[in-house]
PDB file of C-alpha atoms in Angstrom:
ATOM      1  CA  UNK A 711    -153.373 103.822  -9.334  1.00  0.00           C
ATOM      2  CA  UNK A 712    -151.314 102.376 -11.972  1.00  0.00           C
ATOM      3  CA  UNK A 713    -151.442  98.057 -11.560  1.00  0.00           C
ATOM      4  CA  UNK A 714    -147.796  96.700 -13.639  1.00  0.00           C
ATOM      5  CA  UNK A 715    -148.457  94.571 -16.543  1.00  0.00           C
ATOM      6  CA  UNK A 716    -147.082  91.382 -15.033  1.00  0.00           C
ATOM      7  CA  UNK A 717    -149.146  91.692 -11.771  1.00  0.00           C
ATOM      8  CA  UNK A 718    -150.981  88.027 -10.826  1.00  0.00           C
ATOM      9  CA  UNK A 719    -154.126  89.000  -9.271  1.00  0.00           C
ATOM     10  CA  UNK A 720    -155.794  88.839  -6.632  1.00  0.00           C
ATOM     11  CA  UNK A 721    -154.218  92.002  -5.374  1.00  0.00           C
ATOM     12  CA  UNK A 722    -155.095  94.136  -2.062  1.00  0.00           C
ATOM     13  CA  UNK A 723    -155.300  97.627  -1.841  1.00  0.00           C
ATOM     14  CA  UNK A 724    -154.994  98.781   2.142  1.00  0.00           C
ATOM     15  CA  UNK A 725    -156.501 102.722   2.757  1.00  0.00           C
ATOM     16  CA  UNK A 726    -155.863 104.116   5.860  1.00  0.00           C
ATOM     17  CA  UNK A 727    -156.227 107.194   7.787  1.00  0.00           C
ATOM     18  CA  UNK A 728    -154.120 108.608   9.898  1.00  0.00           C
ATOM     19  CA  UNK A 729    -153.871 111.832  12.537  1.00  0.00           C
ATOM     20  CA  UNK A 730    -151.526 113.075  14.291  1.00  0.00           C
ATOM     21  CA  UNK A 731    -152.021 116.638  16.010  1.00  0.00           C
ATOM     22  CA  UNK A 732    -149.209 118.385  14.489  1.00  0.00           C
ATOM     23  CA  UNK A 733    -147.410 118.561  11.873  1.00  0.00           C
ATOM     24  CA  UNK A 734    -143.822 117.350  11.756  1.00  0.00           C
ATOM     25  CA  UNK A 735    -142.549 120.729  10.145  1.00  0.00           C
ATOM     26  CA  UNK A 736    -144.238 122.471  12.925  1.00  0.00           C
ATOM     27  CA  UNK A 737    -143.177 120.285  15.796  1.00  0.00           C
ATOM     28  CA  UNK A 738    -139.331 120.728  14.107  1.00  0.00           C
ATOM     29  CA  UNK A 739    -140.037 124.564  13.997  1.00  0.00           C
ATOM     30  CA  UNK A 740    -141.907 124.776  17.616  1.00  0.00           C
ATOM     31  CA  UNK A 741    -138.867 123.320  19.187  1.00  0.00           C
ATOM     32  CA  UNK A 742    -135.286 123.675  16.856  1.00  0.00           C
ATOM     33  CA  UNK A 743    -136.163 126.486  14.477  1.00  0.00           C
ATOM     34  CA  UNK A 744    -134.225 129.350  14.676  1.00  0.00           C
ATOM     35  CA  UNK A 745    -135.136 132.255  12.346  1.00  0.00           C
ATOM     36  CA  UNK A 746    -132.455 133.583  10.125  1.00  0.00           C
ATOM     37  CA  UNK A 747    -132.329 137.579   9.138  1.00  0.00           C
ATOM     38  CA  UNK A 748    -135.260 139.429   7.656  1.00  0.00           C
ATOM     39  CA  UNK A 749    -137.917 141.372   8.281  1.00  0.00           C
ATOM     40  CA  UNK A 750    -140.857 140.907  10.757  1.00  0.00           C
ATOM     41  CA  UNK A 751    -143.859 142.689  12.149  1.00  0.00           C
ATOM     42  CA  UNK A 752    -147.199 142.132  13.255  1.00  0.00           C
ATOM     43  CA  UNK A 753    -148.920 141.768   9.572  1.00  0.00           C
ATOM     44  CA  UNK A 754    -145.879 139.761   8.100  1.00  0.00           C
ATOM     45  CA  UNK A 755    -143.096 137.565   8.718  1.00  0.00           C
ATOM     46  CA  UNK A 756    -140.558 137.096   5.815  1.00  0.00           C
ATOM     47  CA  UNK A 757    -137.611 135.488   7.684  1.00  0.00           C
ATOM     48  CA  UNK A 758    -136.328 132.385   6.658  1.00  0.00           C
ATOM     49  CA  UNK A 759    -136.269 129.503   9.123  1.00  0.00           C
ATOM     50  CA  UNK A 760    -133.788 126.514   9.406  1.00  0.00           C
ATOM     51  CA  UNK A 761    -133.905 124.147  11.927  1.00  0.00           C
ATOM     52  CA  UNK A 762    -130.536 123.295  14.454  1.00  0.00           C
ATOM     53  CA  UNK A 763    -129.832 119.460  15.430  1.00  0.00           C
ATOM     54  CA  UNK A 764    -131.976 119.572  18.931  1.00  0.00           C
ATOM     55  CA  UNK A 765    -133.660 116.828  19.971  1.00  0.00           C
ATOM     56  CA  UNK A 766    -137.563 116.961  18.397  1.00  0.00           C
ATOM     57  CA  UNK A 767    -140.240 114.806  20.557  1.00  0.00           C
ATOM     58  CA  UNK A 768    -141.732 112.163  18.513  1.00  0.00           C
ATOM     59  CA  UNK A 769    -145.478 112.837  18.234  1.00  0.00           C
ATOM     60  CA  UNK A 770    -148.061 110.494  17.909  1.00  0.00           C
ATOM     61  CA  UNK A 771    -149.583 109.018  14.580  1.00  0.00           C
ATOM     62  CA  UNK A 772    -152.827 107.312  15.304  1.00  0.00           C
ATOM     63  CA  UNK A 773    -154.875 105.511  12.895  1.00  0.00           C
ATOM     64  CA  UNK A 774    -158.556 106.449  12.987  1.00  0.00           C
ATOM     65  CA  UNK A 775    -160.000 104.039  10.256  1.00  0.00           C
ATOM     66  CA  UNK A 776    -158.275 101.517   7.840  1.00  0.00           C
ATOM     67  CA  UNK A 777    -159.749  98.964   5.248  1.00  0.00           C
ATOM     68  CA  UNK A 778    -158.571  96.571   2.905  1.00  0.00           C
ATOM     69  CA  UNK A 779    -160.335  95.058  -0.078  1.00  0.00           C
ATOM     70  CA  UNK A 780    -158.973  92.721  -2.771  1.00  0.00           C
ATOM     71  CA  UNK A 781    -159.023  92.522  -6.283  1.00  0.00           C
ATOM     72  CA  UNK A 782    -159.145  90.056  -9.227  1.00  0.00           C
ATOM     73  CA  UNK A 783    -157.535  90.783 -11.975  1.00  0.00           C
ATOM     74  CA  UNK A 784    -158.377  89.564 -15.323  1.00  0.00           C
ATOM     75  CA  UNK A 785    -160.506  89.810 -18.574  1.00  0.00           C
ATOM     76  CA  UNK A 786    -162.865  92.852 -18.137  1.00  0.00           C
ATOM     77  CA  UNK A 787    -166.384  92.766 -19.330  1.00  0.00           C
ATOM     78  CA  UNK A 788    -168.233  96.400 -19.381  1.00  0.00           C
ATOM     79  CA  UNK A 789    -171.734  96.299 -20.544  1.00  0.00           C
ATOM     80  CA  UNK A 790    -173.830  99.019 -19.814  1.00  0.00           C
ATOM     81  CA  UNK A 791    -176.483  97.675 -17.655  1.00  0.00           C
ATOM     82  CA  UNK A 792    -179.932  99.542 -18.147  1.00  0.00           C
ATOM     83  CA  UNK A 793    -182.098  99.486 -15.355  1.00  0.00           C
ATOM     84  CA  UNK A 794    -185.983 100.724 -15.275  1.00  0.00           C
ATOM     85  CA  UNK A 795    -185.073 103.017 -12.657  1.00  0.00           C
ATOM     86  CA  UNK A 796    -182.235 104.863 -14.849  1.00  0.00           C
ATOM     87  CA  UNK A 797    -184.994 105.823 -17.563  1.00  0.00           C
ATOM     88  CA  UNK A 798    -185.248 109.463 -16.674  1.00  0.00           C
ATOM     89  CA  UNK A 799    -181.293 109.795 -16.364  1.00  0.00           C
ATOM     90  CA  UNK A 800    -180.980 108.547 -19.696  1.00  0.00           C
ATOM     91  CA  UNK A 801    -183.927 110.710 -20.808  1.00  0.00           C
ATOM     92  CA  UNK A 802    -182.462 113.779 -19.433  1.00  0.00           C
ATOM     93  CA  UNK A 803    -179.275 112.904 -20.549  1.00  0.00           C
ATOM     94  CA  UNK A 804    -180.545 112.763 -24.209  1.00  0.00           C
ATOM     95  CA  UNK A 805    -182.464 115.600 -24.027  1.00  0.00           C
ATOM     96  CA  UNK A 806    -179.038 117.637 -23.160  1.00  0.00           C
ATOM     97  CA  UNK A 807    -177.162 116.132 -25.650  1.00  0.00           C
ATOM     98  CA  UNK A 808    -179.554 117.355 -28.361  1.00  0.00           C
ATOM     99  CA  UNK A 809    -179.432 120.890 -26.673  1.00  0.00           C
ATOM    100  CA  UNK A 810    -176.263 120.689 -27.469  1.00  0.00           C
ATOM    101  CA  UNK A 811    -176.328 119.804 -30.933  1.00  0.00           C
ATOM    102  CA  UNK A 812    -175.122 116.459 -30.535  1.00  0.00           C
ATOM    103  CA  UNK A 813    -177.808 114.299 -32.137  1.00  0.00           C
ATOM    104  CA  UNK A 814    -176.166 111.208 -32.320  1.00  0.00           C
ATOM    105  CA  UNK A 815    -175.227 111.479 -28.657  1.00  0.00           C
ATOM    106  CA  UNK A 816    -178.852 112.156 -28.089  1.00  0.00           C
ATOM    107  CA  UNK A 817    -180.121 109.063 -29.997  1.00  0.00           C
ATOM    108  CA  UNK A 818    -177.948 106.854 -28.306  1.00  0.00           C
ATOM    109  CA  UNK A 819    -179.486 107.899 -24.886  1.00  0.00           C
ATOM    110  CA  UNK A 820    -183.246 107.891 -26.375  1.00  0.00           C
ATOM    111  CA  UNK A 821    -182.338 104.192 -27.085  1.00  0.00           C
ATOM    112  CA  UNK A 822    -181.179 103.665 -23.617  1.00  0.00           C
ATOM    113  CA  UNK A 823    -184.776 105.134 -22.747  1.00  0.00           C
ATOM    114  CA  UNK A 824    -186.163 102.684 -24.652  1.00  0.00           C
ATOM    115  CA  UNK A 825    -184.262  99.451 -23.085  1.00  0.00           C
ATOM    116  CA  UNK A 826    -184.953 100.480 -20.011  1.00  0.00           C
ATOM    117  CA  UNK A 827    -188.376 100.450 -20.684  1.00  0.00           C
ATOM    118  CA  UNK A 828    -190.399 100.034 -23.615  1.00  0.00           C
ATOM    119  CA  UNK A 829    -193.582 100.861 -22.786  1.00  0.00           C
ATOM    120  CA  UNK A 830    -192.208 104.507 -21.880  1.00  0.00           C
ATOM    121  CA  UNK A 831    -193.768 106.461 -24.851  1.00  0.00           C
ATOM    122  CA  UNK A 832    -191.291 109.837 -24.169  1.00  0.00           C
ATOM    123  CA  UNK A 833    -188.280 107.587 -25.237  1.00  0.00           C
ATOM    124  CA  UNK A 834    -189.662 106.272 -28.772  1.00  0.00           C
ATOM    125  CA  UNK A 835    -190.786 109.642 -29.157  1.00  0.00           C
ATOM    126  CA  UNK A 836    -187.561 112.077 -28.377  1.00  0.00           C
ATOM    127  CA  UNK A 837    -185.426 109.492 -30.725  1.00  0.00           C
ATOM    128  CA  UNK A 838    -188.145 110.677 -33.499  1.00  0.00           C
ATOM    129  CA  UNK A 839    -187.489 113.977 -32.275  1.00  0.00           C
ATOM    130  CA  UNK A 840    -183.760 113.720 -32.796  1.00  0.00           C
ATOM    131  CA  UNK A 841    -184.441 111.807 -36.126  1.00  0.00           C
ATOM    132  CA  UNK A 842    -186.361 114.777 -37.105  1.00  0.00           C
ATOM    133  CA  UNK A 843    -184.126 117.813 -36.165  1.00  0.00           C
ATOM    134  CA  UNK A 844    -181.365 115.287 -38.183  1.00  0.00           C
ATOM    135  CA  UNK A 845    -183.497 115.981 -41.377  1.00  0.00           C
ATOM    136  CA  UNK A 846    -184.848 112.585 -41.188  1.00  0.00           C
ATOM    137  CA  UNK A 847    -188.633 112.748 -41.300  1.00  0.00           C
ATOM    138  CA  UNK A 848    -189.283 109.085 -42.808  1.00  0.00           C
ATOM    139  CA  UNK A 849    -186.731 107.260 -40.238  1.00  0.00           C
ATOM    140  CA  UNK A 850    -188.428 109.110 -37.772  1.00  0.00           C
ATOM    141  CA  UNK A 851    -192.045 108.546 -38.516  1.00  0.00           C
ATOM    142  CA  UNK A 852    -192.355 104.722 -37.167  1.00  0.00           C
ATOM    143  CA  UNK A 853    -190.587 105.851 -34.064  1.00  0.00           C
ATOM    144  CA  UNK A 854    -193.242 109.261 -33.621  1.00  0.00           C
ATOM    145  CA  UNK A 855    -195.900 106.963 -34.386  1.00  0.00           C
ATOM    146  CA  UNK A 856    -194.968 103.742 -32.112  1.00  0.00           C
ATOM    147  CA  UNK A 857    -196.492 105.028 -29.377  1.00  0.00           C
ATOM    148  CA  UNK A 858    -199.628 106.740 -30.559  1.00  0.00           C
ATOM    149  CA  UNK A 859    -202.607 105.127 -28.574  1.00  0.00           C
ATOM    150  CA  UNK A 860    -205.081 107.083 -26.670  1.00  0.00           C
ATOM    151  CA  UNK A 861    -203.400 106.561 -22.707  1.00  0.00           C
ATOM    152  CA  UNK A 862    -200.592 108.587 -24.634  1.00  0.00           C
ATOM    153  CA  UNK A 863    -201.649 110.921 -26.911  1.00  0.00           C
ATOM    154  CA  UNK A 864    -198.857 113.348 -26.295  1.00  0.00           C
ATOM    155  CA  UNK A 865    -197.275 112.137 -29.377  1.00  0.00           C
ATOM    156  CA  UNK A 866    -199.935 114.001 -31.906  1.00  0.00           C
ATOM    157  CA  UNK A 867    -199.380 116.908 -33.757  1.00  0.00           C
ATOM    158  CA  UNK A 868    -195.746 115.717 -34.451  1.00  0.00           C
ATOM    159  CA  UNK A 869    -196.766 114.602 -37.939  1.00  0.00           C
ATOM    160  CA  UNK A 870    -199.973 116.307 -38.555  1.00  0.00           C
ATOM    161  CA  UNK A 871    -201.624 115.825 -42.446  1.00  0.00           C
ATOM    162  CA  UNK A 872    -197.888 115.252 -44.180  1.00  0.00           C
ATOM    163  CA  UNK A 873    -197.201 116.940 -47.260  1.00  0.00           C
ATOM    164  CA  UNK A 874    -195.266 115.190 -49.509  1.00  0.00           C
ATOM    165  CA  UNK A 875    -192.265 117.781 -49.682  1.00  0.00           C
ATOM    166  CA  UNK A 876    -192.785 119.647 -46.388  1.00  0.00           C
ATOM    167  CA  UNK A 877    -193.463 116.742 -43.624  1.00  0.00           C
ATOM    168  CA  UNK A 878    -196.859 118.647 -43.111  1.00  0.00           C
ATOM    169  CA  UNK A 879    -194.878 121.046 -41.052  1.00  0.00           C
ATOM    170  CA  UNK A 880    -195.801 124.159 -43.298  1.00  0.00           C
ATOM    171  CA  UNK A 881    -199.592 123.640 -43.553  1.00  0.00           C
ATOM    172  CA  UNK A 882    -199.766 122.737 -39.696  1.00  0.00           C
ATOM    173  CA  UNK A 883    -197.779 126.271 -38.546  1.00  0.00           C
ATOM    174  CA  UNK A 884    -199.957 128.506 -40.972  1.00  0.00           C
ATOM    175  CA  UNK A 885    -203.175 126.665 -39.598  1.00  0.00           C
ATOM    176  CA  UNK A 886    -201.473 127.036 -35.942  1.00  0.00           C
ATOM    177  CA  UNK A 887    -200.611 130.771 -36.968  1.00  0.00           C
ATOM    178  CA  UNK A 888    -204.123 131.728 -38.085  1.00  0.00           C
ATOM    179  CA  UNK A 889    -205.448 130.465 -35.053  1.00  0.00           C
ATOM    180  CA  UNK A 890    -202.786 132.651 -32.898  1.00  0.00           C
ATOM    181  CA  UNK A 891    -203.138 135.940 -35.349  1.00  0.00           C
ATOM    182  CA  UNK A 892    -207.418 135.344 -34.765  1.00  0.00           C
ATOM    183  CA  UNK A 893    -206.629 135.164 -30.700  1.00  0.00           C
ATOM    184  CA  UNK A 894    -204.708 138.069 -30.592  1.00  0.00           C
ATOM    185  CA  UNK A 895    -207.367 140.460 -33.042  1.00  0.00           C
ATOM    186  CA  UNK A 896    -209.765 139.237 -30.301  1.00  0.00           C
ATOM    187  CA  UNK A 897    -207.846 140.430 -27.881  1.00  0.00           C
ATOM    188  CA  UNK A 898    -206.477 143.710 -29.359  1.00  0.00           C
ATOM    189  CA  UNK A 899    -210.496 144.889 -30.237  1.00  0.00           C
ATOM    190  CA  UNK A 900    -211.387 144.532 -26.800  1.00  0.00           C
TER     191      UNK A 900
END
């Protein structure tokens, strides 16, 4: 709905709804349409109608519902407002954002997370996470490592024993890969 510039508020807007059991073109072609040439048959009609000057009956519009509400107009103010009970939309937002490939998108959100409530470990962590797959690893490390205690310990193994030049990362997936090519010799001498 477009508002003109010079509008003084408060302003109304009325919605109503309205039936009425037919529709005026077929109440004018039920009673004054008169078919022109063409063809017709049971599976099509392509005549062309037109409609003489007899009278048409006037059928009934009645209103079912109607409202009206009214508006200020003004200055707009639109803050976000983060609520405790929007974490996990922001969460999952942020988590398809960096699916994506958008990791800026994806830290905003985390952020969100965050506002809406601090103590919520997944937030500080998943902006790390973005921080990381950004390339980086030392603006990420106070937000990996924020919520390290021992309720939440989901956060280890992010940063495990840091090389200098690697993050860690290389030294932690040969350990990890040992340990997966010694399962599966187990498994294969059975």
């Amino acid at each position: 709905m477009t508002i003109p510039k010079d509008a003084v508020g408060p302003i109304t807007i009325e919605a109503k709804l309205n039936y009425r059991k037919f529709s005026n073109y077929l109440t004018r072609f039920a009673f004054a349409g008169v078919a022109k040439t063409g063809q017709a048959g049971i599976s099509f009609d392509s005549r062309e109608y037109s409609f003489d000057s007899k009278p048409v009956p006037n059928i009934p519009i009645v209103t079912v519902a109607k409202t009206s509400v009214q508006v200020a107009l003004g200055e707009t103010n639109w803050t976000p407002t983060i609520k405790k009970a929007d974490r996990e939309r922001w969460n999952d937002w942020g988590i398809g954002m960096l699916l994506q490939g958008d990791i800026r998108g994806a830290e905003y959100a985390f952020h969100r997370v965050t506002e809406a409530e601090p103590g919520y470990a997944d937030g500080w962590l998943n902006i790390g996470r973005a921080l990381i797959q950004e390339g980086e690893t030392d603006a990420a490390r106070p937000y990996v490592e924020r919520p390290a205690t021992p309720a939440r310990p989901r956060t280890r193994g992010v940063f495990p024993r840091h090389d200098t030049k690697s993050g860690g990362r290389l030294r932690w997936r040969c350990k990890n890969l040992r340990a997966t090519i010694a399962q599966y010799r187990a498994i294969a001498s059975c």
